[in-house]
Amino acid sequence: AQKITQTQPGMFVQEKEAVTLDCTYDTSDQSYGLFWYKQPSSGEMIFLIYQGSYDEQNATEGRYSLNFQKARKSANLVISASQLGDSAMYFCAMRFREVTGGGNKLTFGTGTQLKVEL
Amino acid sequence: GAVVSQHPSRVICKSGTSVKIECRSLDFQATTMFWYRQFPKQSLMLMATSNEGSKATYEQGVEKDKFLINHASLTLSTLTVTSAHPEDSSFYICSARAGQAIDQPQHFGDGTRLSIL
């Protein structure tokens, strides 16, 4: 069974510093996609970045980059130059190909609460 | 970017009432829509997956008769919580996706906070 693990329930970082949020996954599938979402206290889920299992380069999107280590089954999110507005819950999620019904749904990790401090 | 609208954002109602939540994809056709439930400080729990024009696929442990899902068009899905009770109080959030490709992101609505008194 597919599983996503985020081992950091909470993280603190100082403004303008970089922070890494950990995500490991477990799957026997060769084809899968990894996503990171941000959820501010208001509740909406904001898509940040995507990494495909066959992508050779690490994904980057502005201040977000993904440290993808396929052999270790990890897909850590790196946020550079942290801002106060980055304070939120961050979820790692994985999608794999599902043969029977369901339409390849996302499996979410438990999340990491990030707090950016002055 | 893709926009998903969810309405209402907050509902407070008496026990026994049925509550309908709408989820609309505003600028794309959503072949698949998903409904999640989230308890405070916890992850999203998938309740069901719906494809336009067909019956929803419910996750194990989710009562089909309690949580009615309708996906009547490519831009609209509804979740009806029937005869809601205090234990149904939660944050419900919908999500929509335009296609089946593995790299297709799911776009989320802003969620509905449901409080049953």
Tab-separated table of C-alpha atoms in Angstrom:
chain	number	residue	atom	x	y	z
A	1	ALA	CA	0.000	0.000	0.000
A	2	GLN	CA	1.112	3.529	-0.736
A	3	LYS	CA	2.067	5.654	2.235
A	4	ILE	CA	3.318	9.195	2.750
A	5	THR	CA	5.237	10.156	5.891
A	6	GLN	CA	5.942	13.641	7.183
A	7	THR	CA	7.957	13.267	10.368
A	8	GLN	CA	7.987	16.920	11.420
A	9	PRO	CA	4.718	17.963	13.088
A	10	GLY	CA	6.023	21.513	13.472
A	11	MET	CA	8.921	23.610	12.244
A	12	PHE	CA	10.154	27.107	13.063
A	13	VAL	CA	12.289	29.240	10.787
A	14	GLN	CA	13.484	32.812	10.905
A	15	GLU	CA	12.392	35.213	8.237
A	16	LYS	CA	14.695	35.220	5.184
A	17	GLU	CA	16.173	31.853	6.082
A	18	ALA	CA	15.675	28.648	4.081
A	19	VAL	CA	13.759	25.699	5.510
A	20	THR	CA	13.393	22.069	4.442
A	21	LEU	CA	10.197	20.136	5.071
A	22	ASP	CA	10.664	16.384	4.961
A	23	CYS	CA	8.546	13.896	3.062
A	24	THR	CA	9.169	10.211	2.493
A	25	TYR	CA	6.941	7.793	0.666
A	26	ASP	CA	6.512	4.121	0.174
A	27	THR	CA	5.319	2.585	-3.047
A	28	SER	CA	6.153	-0.310	-5.304
A	29	ASP	CA	4.858	1.580	-8.338
A	30	GLN	CA	7.365	2.955	-10.809
A	31	SER	CA	5.103	5.690	-12.099
A	32	TYR	CA	3.835	8.211	-9.614
A	33	GLY	CA	3.562	11.911	-8.971
A	34	LEU	CA	4.483	13.904	-5.877
A	35	PHE	CA	2.782	17.144	-4.909
A	36	TRP	CA	3.180	19.725	-2.190
A	37	TYR	CA	0.274	21.834	-0.977
A	38	LYS	CA	0.118	24.744	1.449
A	39	GLN	CA	-2.860	25.238	3.758
A	40	PRO	CA	-3.029	28.607	5.569
A	41	SER	CA	-5.190	28.980	8.668
A	42	SER	CA	-8.062	30.113	6.437
A	43	GLY	CA	-8.304	26.548	5.136
A	44	GLU	CA	-7.795	26.657	1.388
A	45	MET	CA	-5.351	24.218	-0.175
A	46	ILE	CA	-2.819	25.886	-2.445
A	47	PHE	CA	-0.865	23.795	-4.969
A	48	LEU	CA	2.856	24.592	-4.775
A	49	ILE	CA	4.956	22.195	-6.791
A	50	TYR	CA	4.932	18.860	-8.620
A	51	GLN	CA	7.594	16.193	-9.197
A	52	GLY	CA	7.107	13.206	-11.493
A	53	SER	CA	8.811	9.932	-10.689
A	54	TYR	CA	10.546	9.930	-14.070
A	55	ASP	CA	11.657	13.558	-13.899
A	56	GLU	CA	15.442	13.661	-13.833
A	57	GLN	CA	15.694	17.221	-12.589
A	58	ASN	CA	14.412	18.516	-9.298
A	59	ALA	CA	11.313	20.653	-9.692
A	60	THR	CA	11.529	24.349	-8.895
A	61	GLU	CA	8.801	26.973	-8.682
A	62	GLY	CA	9.897	30.400	-7.528
A	63	ARG	CA	11.075	30.112	-3.913
A	64	TYR	CA	9.972	26.481	-3.755
A	65	SER	CA	12.167	23.613	-4.832
A	66	LEU	CA	11.875	19.920	-4.402
A	67	ASN	CA	14.825	17.804	-3.286
A	68	PHE	CA	13.829	14.538	-4.972
A	69	GLN	CA	15.854	11.466	-4.069
A	70	LYS	CA	14.168	8.573	-5.770
A	71	ALA	CA	16.366	5.802	-4.377
A	72	ARG	CA	15.683	7.036	-0.851
A	73	LYS	CA	12.015	7.638	-1.679
A	74	SER	CA	12.104	11.169	-0.391
A	75	ALA	CA	10.711	14.404	-1.792
A	76	ASN	CA	11.603	17.210	0.585
A	77	LEU	CA	10.295	20.719	0.010
A	78	VAL	CA	12.787	23.542	0.306
A	79	ILE	CA	11.476	27.060	0.847
A	80	SER	CA	14.118	29.715	0.343
A	81	ALA	CA	14.062	33.222	1.801
A	82	SER	CA	11.142	32.488	4.146
A	83	GLN	CA	8.465	35.129	4.542
A	84	LEU	CA	5.934	35.644	7.312
A	85	GLY	CA	3.216	34.694	4.840
A	86	ASP	CA	4.763	31.243	4.484
A	87	SER	CA	3.437	30.328	7.935
A	88	ALA	CA	0.968	27.546	7.224
A	89	MET	CA	0.418	23.796	7.220
A	90	TYR	CA	2.269	22.014	4.416
A	91	PHE	CA	1.133	18.693	3.013
A	92	CYS	CA	3.060	16.281	0.860
A	93	ALA	CA	0.883	14.125	-1.378
A	94	MET	CA	1.387	11.326	-3.844
A	95	ARG	CA	-0.613	10.049	-6.746
A	96	PHE	CA	-0.056	6.646	-8.265
A	97	ARG	CA	-1.749	4.874	-11.111
A	98	GLU	CA	-4.781	2.990	-9.847
A	99	VAL	CA	-5.941	0.128	-12.026
A	100	THR	CA	-9.449	-0.246	-10.676
A	101	GLY	CA	-11.713	2.782	-10.437
A	102	GLY	CA	-11.105	5.824	-8.239
A	103	GLY	CA	-9.198	7.727	-10.867
A	104	ASN	CA	-5.715	7.774	-9.298
A	105	LYS	CA	-6.422	9.743	-6.168
A	106	LEU	CA	-4.045	11.690	-3.962
A	107	THR	CA	-2.710	10.236	-0.737
A	108	PHE	CA	-1.750	12.925	1.793
A	109	GLY	CA	0.833	12.971	4.530
A	110	THR	CA	-0.009	14.181	8.026
A	111	GLY	CA	1.376	17.640	7.383
A	112	THR	CA	3.996	19.947	8.877
A	113	GLN	CA	3.014	23.193	10.584
A	114	LEU	CA	5.555	25.854	9.623
A	115	LYS	CA	5.932	29.042	11.625
A	116	VAL	CA	8.083	31.846	10.250
A	117	GLU	CA	9.417	34.174	12.923
A	118	LEU	CA	10.922	37.656	12.789
B	1	GLY	CA	-4.646	29.422	-12.437
B	2	ALA	CA	-7.507	26.983	-12.162
B	3	VAL	CA	-10.260	28.068	-9.818
B	4	VAL	CA	-12.591	25.922	-7.779
B	5	SER	CA	-15.434	27.619	-5.965
B	6	GLN	CA	-17.024	26.027	-2.919
B	7	HIS	CA	-20.175	27.304	-1.287
B	8	PRO	CA	-21.137	27.961	1.446
B	9	SER	CA	-17.942	28.702	3.356
B	10	ARG	CA	-19.602	28.258	6.729
B	11	VAL	CA	-22.787	26.598	7.921
B	12	ILE	CA	-24.259	26.477	11.404
B	13	CYS	CA	-27.453	24.501	11.735
B	14	LYS	CA	-29.537	22.393	14.061
B	15	SER	CA	-29.223	18.666	14.453
B	16	GLY	CA	-31.390	16.769	11.979
B	17	THR	CA	-31.021	19.301	9.187
B	18	SER	CA	-29.690	18.308	5.768
B	19	VAL	CA	-26.938	20.497	4.395
B	20	LYS	CA	-25.896	20.830	0.763
B	21	ILE	CA	-22.406	21.976	-0.243
B	22	GLU	CA	-21.632	22.968	-3.818
B	23	CYS	CA	-18.335	22.684	-5.607
B	24	ARG	CA	-17.808	24.336	-8.993
B	25	SER	CA	-14.869	24.395	-11.336
B	26	LEU	CA	-15.001	27.896	-12.778
B	27	ASP	CA	-12.570	27.849	-15.654
B	28	PHE	CA	-12.087	24.205	-16.573
B	29	GLN	CA	-14.098	21.032	-17.011
B	30	ALA	CA	-13.594	18.690	-14.096
B	31	THR	CA	-13.739	15.067	-15.152
B	32	THR	CA	-13.203	14.012	-11.564
B	33	MET	CA	-14.122	15.682	-8.306
B	34	PHE	CA	-13.138	14.646	-4.821
B	35	TRP	CA	-14.646	15.317	-1.410
B	36	TYR	CA	-12.486	15.428	1.698
B	37	ARG	CA	-13.111	15.838	5.377
B	38	GLN	CA	-10.568	17.382	7.696
B	39	PHE	CA	-10.523	17.453	11.488
B	40	PRO	CA	-8.555	20.182	13.305
B	41	LYS	CA	-4.790	19.852	12.912
B	42	GLN	CA	-5.171	16.649	10.932
B	43	SER	CA	-4.676	15.648	7.341
B	44	LEU	CA	-7.321	15.474	4.648
B	45	MET	CA	-9.365	12.309	4.636
B	46	LEU	CA	-10.810	11.333	1.269
B	47	MET	CA	-14.513	10.597	1.494
B	48	ALA	CA	-15.423	9.908	-2.086
B	49	THR	CA	-14.464	10.319	-5.722
B	50	SER	CA	-17.015	11.307	-8.301
B	51	ASN	CA	-16.880	11.229	-12.044
B	52	GLU	CA	-19.339	13.207	-14.116
B	53	GLY	CA	-22.462	11.248	-14.916
B	54	SER	CA	-21.677	8.221	-12.796
B	55	LYS	CA	-22.118	7.154	-9.199
B	56	ALA	CA	-19.544	8.267	-6.677
B	57	THR	CA	-16.972	5.850	-5.329
B	58	TYR	CA	-16.924	6.032	-1.548
B	59	GLU	CA	-13.971	5.252	0.668
B	60	GLN	CA	-14.265	2.496	3.211
B	61	GLY	CA	-16.146	3.594	6.303
B	62	VAL	CA	-17.967	6.493	4.653
B	63	GLU	CA	-21.744	6.129	4.752
B	64	LYS	CA	-23.212	6.550	1.285
B	65	ASP	CA	-26.677	7.340	2.605
B	66	LYS	CA	-25.317	9.954	4.972
B	67	PHE	CA	-23.105	11.744	2.483
B	68	LEU	CA	-24.886	11.997	-0.851
B	69	ILE	CA	-22.741	13.071	-3.766
B	70	ASN	CA	-24.010	14.229	-7.118
B	71	HIS	CA	-21.774	15.120	-10.061
B	72	ALA	CA	-24.360	16.196	-12.586
B	73	SER	CA	-22.113	18.194	-14.891
B	74	LEU	CA	-18.455	18.698	-15.705
B	75	THR	CA	-18.393	21.835	-13.588
B	76	LEU	CA	-20.559	21.005	-10.590
B	77	SER	CA	-20.540	18.458	-7.791
B	78	THR	CA	-22.625	18.586	-4.634
B	79	LEU	CA	-22.250	16.945	-1.246
B	80	THR	CA	-25.375	16.652	0.870
B	81	VAL	CA	-24.964	15.749	4.530
B	82	THR	CA	-28.315	14.204	5.355
B	83	SER	CA	-29.864	14.490	8.818
B	84	ALA	CA	-26.673	16.011	10.170
B	85	HIS	CA	-25.661	15.454	13.791
B	86	PRO	CA	-22.981	17.085	15.951
B	87	GLU	CA	-20.471	14.366	15.061
B	88	ASP	CA	-20.729	15.478	11.423
B	89	SER	CA	-19.273	18.857	12.362
B	90	SER	CA	-16.056	19.232	10.431
B	91	PHE	CA	-14.247	21.039	7.636
B	92	TYR	CA	-15.299	19.697	4.241
B	93	ILE	CA	-13.239	20.529	1.179
B	94	CYS	CA	-13.755	19.643	-2.445
B	95	SER	CA	-11.218	19.229	-5.172
B	96	ALA	CA	-11.397	19.018	-8.941
B	97	ARG	CA	-9.131	17.758	-11.655
B	98	ALA	CA	-9.313	18.293	-15.404
B	99	GLY	CA	-7.900	14.983	-16.590
B	100	GLN	CA	-6.462	11.627	-15.583
B	101	ALA	CA	-2.809	12.363	-16.312
B	102	ILE	CA	-0.666	11.647	-13.287
B	103	ASP	CA	0.870	15.130	-13.307
B	104	GLN	CA	-2.504	16.859	-13.362
B	105	PRO	CA	-2.796	18.793	-10.070
B	106	GLN	CA	-5.980	18.753	-8.063
B	107	HIS	CA	-7.361	22.206	-7.418
B	108	PHE	CA	-9.172	22.764	-4.170
B	109	GLY	CA	-12.092	24.856	-3.080
B	110	ASP	CA	-11.814	27.048	-0.001
B	111	GLY	CA	-13.668	24.545	2.144
B	112	THR	CA	-16.868	24.586	4.192
B	113	ARG	CA	-16.877	24.694	7.981
B	114	LEU	CA	-19.929	22.786	9.121
B	115	SER	CA	-21.115	23.159	12.701
B	116	ILE	CA	-24.102	21.134	13.875
B	117	LEU	CA	-25.668	22.272	17.133
